[in-house]
Short mmCIF file of C-alpha atoms and ligand atoms in Angstrom, two decimals:
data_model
loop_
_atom_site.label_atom_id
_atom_site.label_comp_id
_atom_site.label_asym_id
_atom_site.label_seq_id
_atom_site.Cartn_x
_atom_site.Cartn_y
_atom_site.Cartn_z
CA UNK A 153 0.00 0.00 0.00
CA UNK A 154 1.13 3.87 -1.18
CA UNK A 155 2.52 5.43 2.09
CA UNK A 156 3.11 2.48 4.24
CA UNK A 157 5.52 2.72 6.79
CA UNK A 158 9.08 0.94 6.07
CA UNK A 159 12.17 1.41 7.15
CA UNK A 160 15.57 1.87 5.15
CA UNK A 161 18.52 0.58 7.31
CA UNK A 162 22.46 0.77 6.82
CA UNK A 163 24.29 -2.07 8.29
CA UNK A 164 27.43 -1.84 8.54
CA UNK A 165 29.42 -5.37 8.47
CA UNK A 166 33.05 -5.33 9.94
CA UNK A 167 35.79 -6.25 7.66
CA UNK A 168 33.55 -6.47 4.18
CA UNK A 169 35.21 -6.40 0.72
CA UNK A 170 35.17 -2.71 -0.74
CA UNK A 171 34.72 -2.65 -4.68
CA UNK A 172 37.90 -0.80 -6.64
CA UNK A 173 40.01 -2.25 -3.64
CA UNK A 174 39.54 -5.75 -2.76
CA UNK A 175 39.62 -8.51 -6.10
CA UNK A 176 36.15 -8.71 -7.63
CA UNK A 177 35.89 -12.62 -6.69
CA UNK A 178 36.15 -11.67 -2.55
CA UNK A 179 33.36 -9.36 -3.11
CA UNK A 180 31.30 -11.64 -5.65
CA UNK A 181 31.52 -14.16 -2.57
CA UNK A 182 30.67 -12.02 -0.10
CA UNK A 183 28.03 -10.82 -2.05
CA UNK A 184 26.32 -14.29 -2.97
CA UNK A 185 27.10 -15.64 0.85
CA UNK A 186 24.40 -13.32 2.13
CA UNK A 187 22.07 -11.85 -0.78
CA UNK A 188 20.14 -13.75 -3.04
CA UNK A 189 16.97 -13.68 -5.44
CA UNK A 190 15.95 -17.83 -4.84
CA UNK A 191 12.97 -19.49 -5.29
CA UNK A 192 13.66 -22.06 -3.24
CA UNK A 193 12.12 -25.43 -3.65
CA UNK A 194 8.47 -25.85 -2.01
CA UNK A 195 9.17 -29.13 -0.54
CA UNK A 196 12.54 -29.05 0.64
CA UNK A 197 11.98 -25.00 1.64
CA UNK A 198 8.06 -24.80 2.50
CA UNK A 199 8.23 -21.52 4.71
CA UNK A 200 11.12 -19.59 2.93
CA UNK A 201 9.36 -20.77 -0.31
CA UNK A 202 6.13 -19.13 0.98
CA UNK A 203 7.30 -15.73 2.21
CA UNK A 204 9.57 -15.46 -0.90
CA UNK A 205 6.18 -15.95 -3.08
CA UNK A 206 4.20 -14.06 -0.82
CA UNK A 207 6.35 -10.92 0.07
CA UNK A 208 9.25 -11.08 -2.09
CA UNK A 209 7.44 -10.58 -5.87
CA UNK A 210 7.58 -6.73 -7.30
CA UNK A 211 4.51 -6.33 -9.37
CA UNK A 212 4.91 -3.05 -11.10
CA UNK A 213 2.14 -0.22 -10.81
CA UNK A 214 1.87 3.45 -11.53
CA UNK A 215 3.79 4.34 -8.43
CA UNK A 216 6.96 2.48 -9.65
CA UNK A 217 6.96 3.27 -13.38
CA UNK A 218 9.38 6.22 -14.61
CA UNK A 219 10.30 7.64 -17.79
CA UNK A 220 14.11 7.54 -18.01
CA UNK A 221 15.65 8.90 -21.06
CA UNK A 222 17.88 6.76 -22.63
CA UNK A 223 19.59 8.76 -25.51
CA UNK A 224 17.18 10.74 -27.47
CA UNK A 225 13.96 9.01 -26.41
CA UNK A 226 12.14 8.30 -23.12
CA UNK A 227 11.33 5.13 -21.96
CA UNK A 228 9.00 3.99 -18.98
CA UNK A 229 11.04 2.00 -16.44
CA UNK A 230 10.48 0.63 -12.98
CA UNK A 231 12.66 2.81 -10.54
CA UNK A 232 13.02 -0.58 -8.34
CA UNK A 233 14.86 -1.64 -12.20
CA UNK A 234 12.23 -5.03 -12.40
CA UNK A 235 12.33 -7.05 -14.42
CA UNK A 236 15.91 -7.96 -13.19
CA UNK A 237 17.92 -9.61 -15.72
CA UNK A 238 18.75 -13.25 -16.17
CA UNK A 239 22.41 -14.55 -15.21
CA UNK A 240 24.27 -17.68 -15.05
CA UNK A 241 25.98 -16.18 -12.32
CA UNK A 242 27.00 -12.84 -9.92
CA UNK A 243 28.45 -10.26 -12.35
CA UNK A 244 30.02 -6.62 -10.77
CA UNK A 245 29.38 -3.59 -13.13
CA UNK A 246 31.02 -0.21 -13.08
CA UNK A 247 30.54 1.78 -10.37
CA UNK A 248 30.65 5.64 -11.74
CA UNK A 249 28.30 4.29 -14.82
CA UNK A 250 25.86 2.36 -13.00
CA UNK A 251 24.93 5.02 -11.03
CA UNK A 252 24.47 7.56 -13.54
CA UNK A 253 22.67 4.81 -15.73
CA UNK A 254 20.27 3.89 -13.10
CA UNK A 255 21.88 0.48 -12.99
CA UNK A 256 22.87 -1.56 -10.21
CA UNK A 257 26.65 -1.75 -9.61
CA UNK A 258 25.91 -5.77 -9.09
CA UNK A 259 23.65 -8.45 -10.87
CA UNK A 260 22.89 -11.72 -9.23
CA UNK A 261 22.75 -14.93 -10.08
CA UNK A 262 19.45 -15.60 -11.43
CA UNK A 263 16.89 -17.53 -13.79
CA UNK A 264 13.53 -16.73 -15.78
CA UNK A 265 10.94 -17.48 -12.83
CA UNK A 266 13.37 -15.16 -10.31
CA UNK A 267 13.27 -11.45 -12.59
CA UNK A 268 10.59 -9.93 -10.12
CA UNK A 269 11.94 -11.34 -6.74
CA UNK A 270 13.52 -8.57 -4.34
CA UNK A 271 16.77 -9.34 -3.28
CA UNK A 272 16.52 -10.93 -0.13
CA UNK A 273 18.92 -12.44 2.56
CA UNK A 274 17.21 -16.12 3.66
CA UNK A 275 17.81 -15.48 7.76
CA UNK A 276 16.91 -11.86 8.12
CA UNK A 277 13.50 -12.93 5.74
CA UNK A 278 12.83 -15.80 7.95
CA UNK A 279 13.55 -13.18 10.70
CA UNK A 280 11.33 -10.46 9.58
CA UNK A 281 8.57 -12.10 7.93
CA UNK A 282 7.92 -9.15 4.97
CA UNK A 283 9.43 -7.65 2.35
CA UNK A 284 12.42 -6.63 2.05
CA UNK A 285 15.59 -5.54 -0.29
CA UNK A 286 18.60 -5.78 0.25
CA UNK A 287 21.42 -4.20 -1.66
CA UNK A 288 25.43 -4.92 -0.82
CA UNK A 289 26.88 -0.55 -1.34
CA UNK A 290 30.75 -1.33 -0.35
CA UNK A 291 32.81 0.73 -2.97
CA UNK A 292 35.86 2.94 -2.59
CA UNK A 293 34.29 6.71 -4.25
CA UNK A 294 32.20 8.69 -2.75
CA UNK A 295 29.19 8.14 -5.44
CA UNK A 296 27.27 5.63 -3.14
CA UNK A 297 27.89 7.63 -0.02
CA UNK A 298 26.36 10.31 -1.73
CA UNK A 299 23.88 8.40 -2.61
CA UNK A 300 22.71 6.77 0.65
CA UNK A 301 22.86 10.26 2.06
CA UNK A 302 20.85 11.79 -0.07
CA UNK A 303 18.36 9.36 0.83
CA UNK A 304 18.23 9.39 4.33
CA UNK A 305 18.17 13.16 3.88
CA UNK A 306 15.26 13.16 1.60
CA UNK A 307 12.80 16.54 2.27
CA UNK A 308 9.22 15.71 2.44
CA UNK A 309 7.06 16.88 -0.30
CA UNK A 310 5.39 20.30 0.10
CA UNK A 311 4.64 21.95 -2.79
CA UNK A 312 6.34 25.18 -2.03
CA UNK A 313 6.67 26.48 -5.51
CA UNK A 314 2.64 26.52 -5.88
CA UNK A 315 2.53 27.53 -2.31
CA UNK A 316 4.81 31.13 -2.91
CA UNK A 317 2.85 31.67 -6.56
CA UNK A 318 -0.39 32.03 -4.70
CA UNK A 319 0.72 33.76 -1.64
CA UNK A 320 2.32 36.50 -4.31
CA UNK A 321 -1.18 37.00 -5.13
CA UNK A 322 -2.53 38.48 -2.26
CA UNK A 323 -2.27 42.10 -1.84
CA UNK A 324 -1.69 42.80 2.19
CA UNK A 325 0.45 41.23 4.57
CA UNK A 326 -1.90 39.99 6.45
CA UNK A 327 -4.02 37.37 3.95
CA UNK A 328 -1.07 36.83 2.58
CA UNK A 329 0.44 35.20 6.50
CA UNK A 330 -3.00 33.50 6.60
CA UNK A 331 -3.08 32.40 3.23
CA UNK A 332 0.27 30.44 4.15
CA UNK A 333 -0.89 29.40 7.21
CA UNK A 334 -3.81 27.66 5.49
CA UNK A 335 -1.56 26.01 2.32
CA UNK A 336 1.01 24.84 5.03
CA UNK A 337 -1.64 22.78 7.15
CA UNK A 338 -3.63 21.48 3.57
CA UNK A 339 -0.45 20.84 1.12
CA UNK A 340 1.75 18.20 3.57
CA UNK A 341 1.56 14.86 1.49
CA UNK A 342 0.44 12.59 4.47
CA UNK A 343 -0.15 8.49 3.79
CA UNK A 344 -2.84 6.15 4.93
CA UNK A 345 -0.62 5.20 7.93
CA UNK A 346 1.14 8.22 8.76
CA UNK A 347 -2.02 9.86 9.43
CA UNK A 348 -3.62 7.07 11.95
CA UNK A 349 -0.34 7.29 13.83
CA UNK A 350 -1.12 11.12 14.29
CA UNK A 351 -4.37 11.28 14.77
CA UNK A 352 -3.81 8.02 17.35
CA UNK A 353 -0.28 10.24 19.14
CA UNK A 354 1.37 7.27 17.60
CA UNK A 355 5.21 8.95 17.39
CA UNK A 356 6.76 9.00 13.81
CA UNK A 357 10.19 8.29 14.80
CA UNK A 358 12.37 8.06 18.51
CA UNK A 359 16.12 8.70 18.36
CA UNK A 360 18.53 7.72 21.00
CA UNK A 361 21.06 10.64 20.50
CA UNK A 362 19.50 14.05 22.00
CA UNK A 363 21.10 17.08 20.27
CA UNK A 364 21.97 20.36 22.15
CA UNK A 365 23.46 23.30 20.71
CA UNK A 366 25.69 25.40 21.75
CA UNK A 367 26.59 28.57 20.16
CA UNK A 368 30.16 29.44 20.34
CA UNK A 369 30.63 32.14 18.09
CA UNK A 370 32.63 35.24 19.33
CA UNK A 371 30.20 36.98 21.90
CA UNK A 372 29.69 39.91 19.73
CA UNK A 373 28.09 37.67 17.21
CA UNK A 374 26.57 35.24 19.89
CA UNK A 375 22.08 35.54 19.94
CA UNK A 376 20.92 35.88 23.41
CA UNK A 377 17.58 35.04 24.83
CA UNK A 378 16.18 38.01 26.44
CA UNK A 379 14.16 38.11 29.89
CA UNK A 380 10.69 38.21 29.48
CA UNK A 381 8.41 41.77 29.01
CA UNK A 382 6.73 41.89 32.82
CA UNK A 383 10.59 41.37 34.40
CA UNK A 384 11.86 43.88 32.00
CA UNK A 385 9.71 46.56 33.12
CA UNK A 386 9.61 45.94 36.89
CA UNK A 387 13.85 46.16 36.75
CA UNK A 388 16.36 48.82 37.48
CA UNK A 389 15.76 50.83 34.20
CA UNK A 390 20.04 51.62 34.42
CA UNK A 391 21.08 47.55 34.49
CA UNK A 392 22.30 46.00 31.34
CA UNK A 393 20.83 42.30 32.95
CA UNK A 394 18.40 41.62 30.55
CA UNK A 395 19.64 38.28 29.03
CA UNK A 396 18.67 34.92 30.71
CA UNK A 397 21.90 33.03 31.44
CA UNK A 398 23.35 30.53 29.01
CA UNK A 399 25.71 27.47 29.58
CA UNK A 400 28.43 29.82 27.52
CA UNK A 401 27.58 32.94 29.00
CA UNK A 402 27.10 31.82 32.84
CA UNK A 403 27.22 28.04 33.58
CA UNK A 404 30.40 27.08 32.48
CA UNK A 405 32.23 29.76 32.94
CA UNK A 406 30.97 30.26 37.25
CA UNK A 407 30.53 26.29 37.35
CA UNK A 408 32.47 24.91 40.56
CA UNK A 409 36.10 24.57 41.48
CA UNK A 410 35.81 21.06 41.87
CA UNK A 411 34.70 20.97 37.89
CA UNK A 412 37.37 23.43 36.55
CA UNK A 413 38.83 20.48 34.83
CA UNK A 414 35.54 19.66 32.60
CA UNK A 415 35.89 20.98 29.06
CA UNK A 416 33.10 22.88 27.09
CA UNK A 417 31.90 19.59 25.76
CA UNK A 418 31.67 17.00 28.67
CA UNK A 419 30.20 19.92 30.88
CA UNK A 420 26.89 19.85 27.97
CA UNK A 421 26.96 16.31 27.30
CA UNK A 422 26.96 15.45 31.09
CA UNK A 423 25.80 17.81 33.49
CA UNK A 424 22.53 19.43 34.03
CA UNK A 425 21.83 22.73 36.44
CA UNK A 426 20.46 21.57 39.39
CA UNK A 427 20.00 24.15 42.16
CA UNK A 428 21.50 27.10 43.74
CA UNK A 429 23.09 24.98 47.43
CA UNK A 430 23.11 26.55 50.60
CA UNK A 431 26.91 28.09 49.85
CA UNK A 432 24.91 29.99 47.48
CA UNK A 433 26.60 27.91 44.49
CA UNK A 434 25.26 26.33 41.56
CA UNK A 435 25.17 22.76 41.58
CA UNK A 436 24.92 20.55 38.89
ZN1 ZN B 52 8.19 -1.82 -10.66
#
């Protein structure tokens, strides 16, 4: 189904063979040791058989279908590149040209009946119980890098060109901060799933790393939070105290003797402000 949630992983496998360094037949074997496009028998194989079958087939649709020019004329291919050809056995293509010919940088070893199965690794399939496809992206250049990058890195779809064209069009500032304020809530491209996950307060996504940012540009070109309006007013009118302290500002550099020896870095990675103690200190 259009919009269903899937993941796209990177694992990274210790010692693997890196194309353009290590000798094509070490990464051929690595390859073929863990990918593969099998049908394996129904007898001998009943469940693997069955979720290959089941999960593993790419029928192509709308959604898949591209036009890709290939020298003068367009063509309508699937961007997932089924049906995959036929090979006696695991063939490694050019790196720099695959890429920029839509191809993949490896074929498999495969027969007639096996052109629409995703690439698959038997365990993790077993394992996961959907579909899957799984793609070996080892090489020495930085075109794959790029590639997997650009990826995970992918912007969401929101229309902005049509979105600036009609806000142009209205006359005062004001429609034309409501007018966005209306596109931005009605334009964001939002599947089946996605939606029931935020209408239920079902979270998209959970990270384990938390972010903080520090700015540690020169103080002149350091932004400041300012105290808020009703302290403002009630305050010595002469005091320049209007900023709320900072970890750059005020923590760190007032934090106690006993932590004089904690850099910039481990001070924001592992310490919090706690409370002022009874010495009249900040303790963290
Ligand atoms: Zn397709």
């Amino acid at each position: 189904m259009r919009g269903a949630p899937h993941y796209h992983i990177l694992l990274w496998i210790e010692n693997a063979p890196v194309v353009g360094i290590d000798r094509p037949e070490e990464v051929c074997s690595f390859i073929q040791d863990r990918i593969t496009c099998h049908i394996p028998d129904s007898n001998t194989s009943p469940d693997l058989n069955f979720l290959v079958t089941k999960y593993q087939m790419h029928k192509c649709s709308k959604f898949c279908m591209r036009n890709i020019k290939v020298g003068k004329t367009y063509v309508s291919r699937c961007r997932f590149d089924f049906p995959r050809p036929v090979r006696d056995s695991i063939c490694i293509n050019d790196v720099e040209n695959s890429l920029k010919s839509c191809n993949k940088i490896y074929y498999l070893k495969r027969n007639e009946k096996e052109v629409r199965v995703n690439d698959y690794n038997p365990l993790l399939l077993k394992l996961w119980r959907a579909n899957m496809d799984l793609q070996y992206i080892a090489e020495r250049s930085l075109s794959l890098t790029e590639y997997v990058t650009g990826y995970v890195t992918k912007a969401e779809k929101s229309h902005a060109q049509d979105l600036w064209d009609e806000v142009s069009s209205c006359d005062n500032i004001y429609s034309r901060l409501w007018k966005i304020d209306q596109k931005l809530l009605r334009a964001k491209e939002v599947g089946l799933y996605e939606a029931s996950d935020l209408l239920l307060g079902e979270s998209l996504y959970m990270k384990s790393v938390t972010v903080q940012y520090v700015n540690v540009y020169l103080p002149h070109k350091r932004s400041r939070k300012i105290k808020n309006y009703s302290y403002l007013t009630k305050m010595d009118q002469s005091s320049k105290d209007i900023f709320n302290p900072s970890i750059i500002e005020d923590f760190y550099p007032t934090r106690p003797n006993n932590m004089e020896d904690v850099s910039l870095y481990e001070f924001v990675a592992n310490y919090k402000f706690d409370k002022i103690g009874e010495n009249g200190e900040r303790e963290y």
